[in-house]
Amino acid sequence: MIRCEGLTKYYGNHQAISDVSFEVAEGEIVGFLGPNAAGKTTTMRILTSFIPPSGGTATIDGLDVVDDSLETRRRIGYLPETSSLYRDMRITEFLRYCARLRGMGRAETEERMEYVLDTCGLAERSSSIIGTLSQGYRQRVGLAQALLHEPPVLILDEPTVGLDPNQIIEVRNLIKSLADEHTVMLSTHILPEAQMTCERVIIINHGRIIAEDTPEALTAQIREAETISITVANDADNIERALLDMPDVVAVRRAGDSQYHIDTAVGADMRAEIAETAVKRGWGLLELRPVEMTLEDVFRQLTTEEEALGSGGAVPSPKPQSREGAE
């Protein structure tokens, strides 16, 4: 549904993205992750035909975003990072205005308005003036306008930015509910959001794609050990040595008062043996649990490794021919 091949974009002599290639299949929710200024918004602006690439190609449902820009825009619902809302309009007025801009007929507009107001939880606030709404409700209005023309593709740039925890949960659940009828690509630098919302993630750093897979698969690829946390009541001097003497234990680290993190060989479940040892030695076992590797851990390790390799987003020379000026 979304396909990028070798996308490159220059702003003057600054290279914002370089050789960005990925695909998003129909019905997927894919997270586009990276720190600020990594190239997420630039890539999304190219996908939505807001700006052309300097090199490479991008297609939406088989249509080139440059050569078929008008048709591709009809197939995209776009929520920019800063949603463009008219604060002095009522919600229904704003949605009817958006419908007219998209050439929708009156009957289609009313039918779709009823749907998006219900889907986005705005039905009871439909006559409210947008400027009086909370940030969470304004974000819902932005999502409603993106859904209004029933696009097959939704591109959401930082959809939870500026929201409080309750609003984030509401918007997250809304996005997940849309996957049955839409392909969703969302950008974020909030890693737990991607882990809770997306089926697959694409990680960009310094304008380059550095990883692409499910959160679970990315974790498995870079994990060098399983980690178990143990908390005891009696912090004896010999705990670390006793744990290190156990088979498949590769490292022991103190994580706090009477708490230790135990690294074991990948695939080795040592919880039963560690619990038995703690009981026999009278450590007073209070807690024993696996420590899950988060997507944030994955991102930190991947970006650290990428920077260590020296990619650093250096601008190559000479500058490639721009599609803006191509004949």
Protein backbone atom coordinates (compact mmCIF):
# COMPACT_ATOMS: atom_id res chain seq x y z
CA MET A 1 0.00 0.00 0.00
CA ILE A 2 2.92 2.35 0.81
CA ARG A 3 6.25 1.86 -0.94
CA CYS A 4 9.42 3.97 -0.74
CA GLU A 5 12.54 3.27 -2.76
CA GLY A 6 15.74 5.22 -2.23
CA LEU A 7 14.06 8.42 -1.00
CA THR A 8 16.51 11.29 -0.55
CA LYS A 9 15.74 14.89 0.35
CA TYR A 10 17.99 17.94 0.48
CA TYR A 11 17.16 21.34 1.94
CA GLY A 12 19.91 23.38 0.34
CA ASN A 13 23.11 21.55 1.26
CA HIS A 14 21.53 19.79 4.22
CA GLN A 15 20.55 16.19 3.62
CA ALA A 16 17.40 15.45 5.66
CA ILE A 17 16.97 11.82 4.52
CA SER A 18 19.15 9.45 2.52
CA ASP A 19 18.19 6.29 0.58
CA VAL A 20 15.04 5.63 2.64
CA SER A 21 13.33 2.41 1.49
CA PHE A 22 10.47 0.49 3.11
CA GLU A 23 7.00 -0.94 2.47
CA VAL A 24 3.77 -0.92 4.46
CA ALA A 25 1.24 -3.63 3.57
CA GLU A 26 -2.51 -3.16 3.43
CA GLY A 27 -4.12 -3.24 6.88
CA GLU A 28 -0.87 -2.82 8.84
CA ILE A 29 -0.24 -0.37 11.66
CA VAL A 30 3.42 0.59 11.31
CA GLY A 31 5.34 2.91 13.58
CA PHE A 32 7.97 5.25 12.11
CA LEU A 33 10.37 5.86 14.98
CA GLY A 34 13.26 8.19 15.52
CA PRO A 35 14.51 11.07 17.64
CA ASN A 36 13.66 14.65 16.78
CA ALA A 37 15.18 15.75 13.44
CA ALA A 38 15.75 12.13 12.38
CA GLY A 39 13.81 12.57 9.13
CA LYS A 40 10.35 11.31 10.09
CA THR A 41 8.37 14.43 9.18
CA THR A 42 10.31 14.95 5.94
CA THR A 43 9.49 11.40 4.83
CA MET A 44 5.81 11.84 5.68
CA ARG A 45 5.63 15.16 3.84
CA ILE A 46 6.97 13.40 0.75
CA LEU A 47 4.44 10.58 1.12
CA THR A 48 1.59 13.08 1.32
CA SER A 49 2.82 15.02 -1.75
CA PHE A 50 3.47 18.08 0.41
CA ILE A 51 7.08 18.25 -0.84
CA PRO A 52 8.84 16.33 -3.64
CA PRO A 53 11.89 14.15 -3.00
CA SER A 54 15.31 15.09 -4.31
CA GLY A 55 15.80 11.49 -5.36
CA GLY A 56 14.07 8.11 -5.23
CA THR A 57 10.38 7.28 -5.54
CA ALA A 58 7.35 6.83 -3.28
CA THR A 59 3.99 5.32 -4.18
CA ILE A 60 0.62 5.10 -2.44
CA ASP A 61 -1.57 2.23 -3.64
CA GLY A 62 0.63 1.98 -6.72
CA LEU A 63 0.43 5.71 -7.59
CA ASP A 64 3.54 7.89 -7.65
CA VAL A 65 3.29 10.72 -5.11
CA VAL A 66 4.90 13.17 -7.57
CA ASP A 67 3.49 12.13 -10.94
CA ASP A 68 0.01 11.31 -9.54
CA SER A 69 -0.01 13.71 -6.62
CA LEU A 70 -3.67 14.71 -6.82
CA GLU A 71 -4.92 11.13 -6.92
CA THR A 72 -2.60 9.99 -4.14
CA ARG A 73 -3.86 12.81 -1.89
CA ARG A 74 -7.40 11.55 -2.39
CA ARG A 75 -6.29 8.19 -0.99
CA ILE A 76 -4.56 9.59 2.11
CA GLY A 77 -5.90 10.85 5.40
CA TYR A 78 -3.18 13.04 6.92
CA LEU A 79 -2.85 14.29 10.47
CA PRO A 80 0.16 16.64 10.66
CA GLU A 81 2.13 17.09 13.86
CA THR A 82 0.47 20.47 14.34
CA SER A 83 -3.12 19.94 13.26
CA SER A 84 -4.52 22.76 11.11
CA LEU A 85 -7.85 23.53 12.73
CA TYR A 86 -9.97 26.67 12.54
CA ARG A 87 -10.51 27.40 16.20
CA ASP A 88 -13.50 29.70 15.66
CA MET A 89 -15.50 27.04 13.80
CA ARG A 90 -17.79 24.45 15.32
CA ILE A 91 -16.74 20.83 14.76
CA THR A 92 -19.52 20.16 12.25
CA GLU A 93 -18.78 23.39 10.38
CA PHE A 94 -15.11 22.49 10.10
CA LEU A 95 -15.84 18.96 8.85
CA ARG A 96 -18.30 20.24 6.24
CA TYR A 97 -15.67 22.74 5.11
CA CYS A 98 -13.08 19.93 4.76
CA ALA A 99 -15.62 17.86 2.82
CA ARG A 100 -16.20 20.70 0.35
CA LEU A 101 -12.45 21.09 -0.16
CA ARG A 102 -12.32 17.41 -1.06
CA GLY A 103 -15.21 17.65 -3.50
CA MET A 104 -17.57 15.47 -1.50
CA GLY A 105 -21.31 15.67 -2.21
CA ARG A 106 -23.85 16.72 0.43
CA ALA A 107 -25.31 13.26 1.03
CA GLU A 108 -21.86 11.64 1.26
CA THR A 109 -20.70 14.40 3.60
CA GLU A 110 -23.56 13.92 6.05
CA GLU A 111 -23.15 10.13 6.03
CA ARG A 112 -19.40 10.28 6.60
CA MET A 113 -19.74 13.02 9.23
CA GLU A 114 -22.03 10.83 11.29
CA TYR A 115 -19.51 8.00 11.04
CA VAL A 116 -16.38 9.99 11.97
CA LEU A 117 -18.11 11.86 14.80
CA ASP A 118 -19.14 8.53 16.31
CA THR A 119 -15.81 6.79 15.61
CA CYS A 120 -13.75 9.63 17.08
CA GLY A 121 -16.00 10.10 20.13
CA LEU A 122 -17.17 13.55 19.06
CA ALA A 123 -20.91 12.99 18.58
CA GLU A 124 -21.86 14.64 21.86
CA ARG A 125 -19.53 17.59 21.22
CA SER A 126 -20.31 18.09 17.52
CA SER A 127 -21.66 21.63 18.02
CA SER A 128 -18.74 22.75 20.19
CA ILE A 129 -16.43 25.51 19.01
CA ILE A 130 -13.02 23.97 18.33
CA GLY A 131 -11.16 26.66 20.28
CA THR A 132 -12.99 25.65 23.48
CA LEU A 133 -11.91 22.00 23.22
CA SER A 134 -9.10 20.35 25.15
CA GLN A 135 -5.97 19.27 23.29
CA GLY A 136 -7.21 15.69 23.31
CA TYR A 137 -10.51 16.60 21.68
CA ARG A 138 -8.79 18.83 19.12
CA GLN A 139 -6.64 15.84 18.20
CA ARG A 140 -9.82 13.85 17.73
CA VAL A 141 -11.11 16.54 15.36
CA GLY A 142 -7.87 16.26 13.40
CA LEU A 143 -8.36 12.51 13.13
CA ALA A 144 -11.98 13.01 12.10
CA GLN A 145 -11.01 15.25 9.15
CA ALA A 146 -8.36 12.69 8.13
CA LEU A 147 -11.02 9.94 8.07
CA LEU A 148 -13.78 12.00 6.50
CA HIS A 149 -13.22 11.06 2.85
CA GLU A 150 -12.77 7.33 3.68
CA PRO A 151 -9.12 7.07 2.64
CA PRO A 152 -7.45 3.65 2.47
CA VAL A 153 -4.23 5.09 3.98
CA LEU A 154 -3.81 7.11 7.18
CA ILE A 155 -0.54 8.96 7.82
CA LEU A 156 -0.34 10.34 11.34
CA ASP A 157 2.58 12.52 12.41
CA GLU A 158 3.07 12.39 16.20
CA PRO A 159 -0.65 11.75 16.89
CA THR A 160 -0.26 11.74 20.69
CA VAL A 161 2.04 14.76 21.07
CA GLY A 162 0.93 17.14 23.82
CA LEU A 163 -1.69 14.77 25.27
CA ASP A 164 -2.02 13.73 28.90
CA PRO A 165 -1.82 10.01 29.81
CA ASN A 166 -5.61 9.47 29.67
CA GLN A 167 -5.87 11.20 26.29
CA ILE A 168 -2.95 9.14 24.96
CA ILE A 169 -4.76 5.92 25.87
CA GLU A 170 -7.94 7.12 24.16
CA VAL A 171 -6.16 8.11 20.94
CA ARG A 172 -4.10 4.90 20.98
CA ASN A 173 -7.23 2.75 21.22
CA LEU A 174 -8.86 4.78 18.45
CA ILE A 175 -5.88 4.24 16.12
CA LYS A 176 -5.86 0.50 16.80
CA SER A 177 -9.57 0.30 16.00
CA LEU A 178 -8.95 1.83 12.55
CA ALA A 179 -6.71 -0.96 11.28
CA ASP A 180 -9.63 -3.07 10.04
CA GLU A 181 -10.44 -0.52 7.33
CA HIS A 182 -7.23 1.49 6.90
CA THR A 183 -3.50 1.09 6.50
CA VAL A 184 -1.94 3.22 9.23
CA MET A 185 1.54 4.70 9.39
CA LEU A 186 2.33 6.85 12.39
CA SER A 187 5.49 8.62 13.44
CA THR A 188 6.56 9.03 17.02
CA HIS A 189 9.59 9.54 19.20
CA ILE A 190 7.67 8.11 22.18
CA LEU A 191 8.84 4.51 22.03
CA PRO A 192 6.30 2.90 24.39
CA GLU A 193 3.54 4.28 22.14
CA ALA A 194 4.85 2.32 19.17
CA GLN A 195 5.26 -0.81 21.26
CA MET A 196 1.63 -0.64 22.42
CA THR A 197 0.08 0.40 19.10
CA CYS A 198 2.08 -0.93 16.16
CA GLU A 199 2.50 -4.36 14.63
CA ARG A 200 5.83 -3.39 13.08
CA VAL A 201 8.31 -0.56 13.51
CA ILE A 202 10.74 1.22 11.20
CA ILE A 203 13.55 3.05 12.98
CA ILE A 204 15.24 6.06 11.36
CA ASN A 205 18.27 7.93 12.65
CA HIS A 206 20.18 10.77 10.97
CA GLY A 207 17.93 10.39 7.92
CA ARG A 208 18.69 6.70 7.36
CA ILE A 209 16.69 3.56 8.08
CA ILE A 210 18.65 1.53 10.62
CA ALA A 211 16.15 -1.22 11.54
CA GLU A 212 12.77 -2.60 10.49
CA ASP A 213 10.81 -5.46 12.08
CA THR A 214 8.29 -6.28 14.79
CA PRO A 215 9.22 -5.01 18.27
CA GLU A 216 9.61 -8.61 19.42
CA ALA A 217 11.88 -9.57 16.52
CA LEU A 218 14.08 -6.48 16.95
CA THR A 219 14.47 -7.34 20.61
CA ALA A 220 15.42 -10.93 19.79
CA GLN A 221 17.97 -9.81 17.18
CA ILE A 222 20.05 -7.71 19.56
CA ARG A 223 19.45 -9.51 22.83
CA GLU A 224 22.61 -11.14 24.11
CA ALA A 225 21.18 -12.54 27.34
CA GLU A 226 17.97 -13.12 29.25
CA THR A 227 17.71 -11.01 32.42
CA ILE A 228 16.06 -11.98 35.70
CA SER A 229 15.50 -9.62 38.63
CA ILE A 230 15.71 -10.99 42.18
CA THR A 231 14.96 -9.11 45.39
CA VAL A 232 15.86 -10.64 48.76
CA ALA A 233 15.30 -9.78 52.41
CA ASN A 234 18.72 -10.90 53.67
CA ASP A 235 21.43 -9.31 51.52
CA ALA A 236 24.28 -11.73 52.20
CA ASP A 237 27.83 -11.08 51.01
CA ASN A 238 27.98 -14.28 48.99
CA ILE A 239 24.88 -13.77 46.84
CA GLU A 240 26.68 -12.58 43.71
CA ARG A 241 29.28 -15.37 43.90
CA ALA A 242 26.61 -18.04 44.52
CA LEU A 243 24.61 -16.86 41.52
CA LEU A 244 27.66 -16.72 39.24
CA ASP A 245 28.49 -20.32 40.17
CA MET A 246 25.19 -21.48 38.67
CA PRO A 247 25.23 -22.93 35.14
CA ASP A 248 24.04 -20.58 32.36
CA VAL A 249 24.45 -17.47 34.55
CA VAL A 250 26.78 -15.12 32.65
CA ALA A 251 26.65 -11.95 34.76
CA VAL A 252 25.19 -10.53 37.99
CA ARG A 253 24.65 -6.81 38.61
CA ARG A 254 23.42 -5.04 41.72
CA ALA A 255 20.29 -3.08 40.75
CA GLY A 256 19.42 -1.58 44.15
CA ASP A 257 19.27 -2.40 47.83
CA SER A 258 18.94 -6.19 48.05
CA GLN A 259 18.06 -6.35 44.32
CA TYR A 260 20.14 -8.03 41.62
CA HIS A 261 19.84 -8.41 37.85
CA ILE A 262 21.01 -11.79 36.63
CA ASP A 263 21.96 -12.27 32.96
CA THR A 264 21.53 -15.84 31.74
CA ALA A 265 22.21 -17.52 28.41
CA VAL A 266 19.56 -16.82 25.76
CA GLY A 267 16.85 -19.48 25.94
CA ALA A 268 17.80 -20.64 29.43
CA ASP A 269 14.97 -20.28 31.98
CA MET A 270 16.80 -20.21 35.31
CA ARG A 271 13.97 -18.97 37.52
CA ALA A 272 13.26 -22.29 39.23
CA GLU A 273 16.95 -22.94 39.98
CA ILE A 274 17.50 -19.39 41.27
CA ALA A 275 14.42 -19.59 43.51
CA GLU A 276 15.55 -22.95 44.89
CA THR A 277 19.02 -21.58 45.63
CA ALA A 278 17.59 -18.50 47.36
CA VAL A 279 15.38 -20.65 49.60
CA LYS A 280 18.14 -23.13 50.49
CA ARG A 281 20.59 -20.36 51.40
CA GLY A 282 18.02 -18.41 53.43
CA TRP A 283 18.18 -15.19 51.44
CA GLY A 284 14.49 -14.45 52.07
CA LEU A 285 13.18 -14.36 48.50
CA LEU A 286 10.83 -11.38 48.04
CA GLU A 287 10.56 -11.17 44.25
CA LEU A 288 11.73 -13.06 41.19
CA ARG A 289 10.73 -11.89 37.70
CA PRO A 290 12.04 -11.66 34.15
CA VAL A 291 13.19 -8.23 32.96
CA GLU A 292 11.69 -7.49 29.55
CA MET A 293 13.75 -5.59 27.01
CA THR A 294 11.72 -2.58 25.93
CA LEU A 295 11.58 -0.96 22.52
CA GLU A 296 13.40 1.96 24.13
CA ASP A 297 16.29 -0.36 25.00
CA VAL A 298 16.30 -1.61 21.40
CA PHE A 299 16.26 1.92 19.98
CA ARG A 300 19.04 3.11 22.29
CA GLN A 301 21.27 0.19 21.37
CA LEU A 302 20.58 0.43 17.63
CA THR A 303 21.19 4.17 17.44
CA THR A 304 24.32 3.88 19.59
CA GLU A 305 25.69 1.16 17.32
CA GLU A 306 24.80 3.15 14.20
CA GLU A 307 26.60 6.24 15.48
CA ALA A 308 29.61 4.12 16.49
CA LEU A 309 29.88 2.94 12.88
CA GLY A 310 30.36 6.57 11.91
CA SER A 311 27.39 7.03 9.58
CA GLY A 312 26.43 10.22 11.42
CA GLY A 313 24.23 11.43 8.57
CA ALA A 314 27.16 12.85 6.59
CA VAL A 315 26.17 14.64 3.41
CA PRO A 316 27.59 12.87 0.35
CA SER A 317 29.06 14.80 -2.54
CA PRO A 318 28.18 15.58 -5.22
CA LYS A 319 24.51 16.34 -4.62
CA PRO A 320 22.17 14.10 -6.69
CA GLN A 321 19.87 15.62 -9.31
CA SER A 322 16.64 16.90 -7.75
CA ARG A 323 13.30 15.67 -9.02
CA GLU A 324 12.09 19.24 -8.60
CA GLY A 325 14.34 20.28 -11.46
CA ALA A 326 14.27 17.10 -13.52
CA GLU A 327 12.91 17.35 -17.04
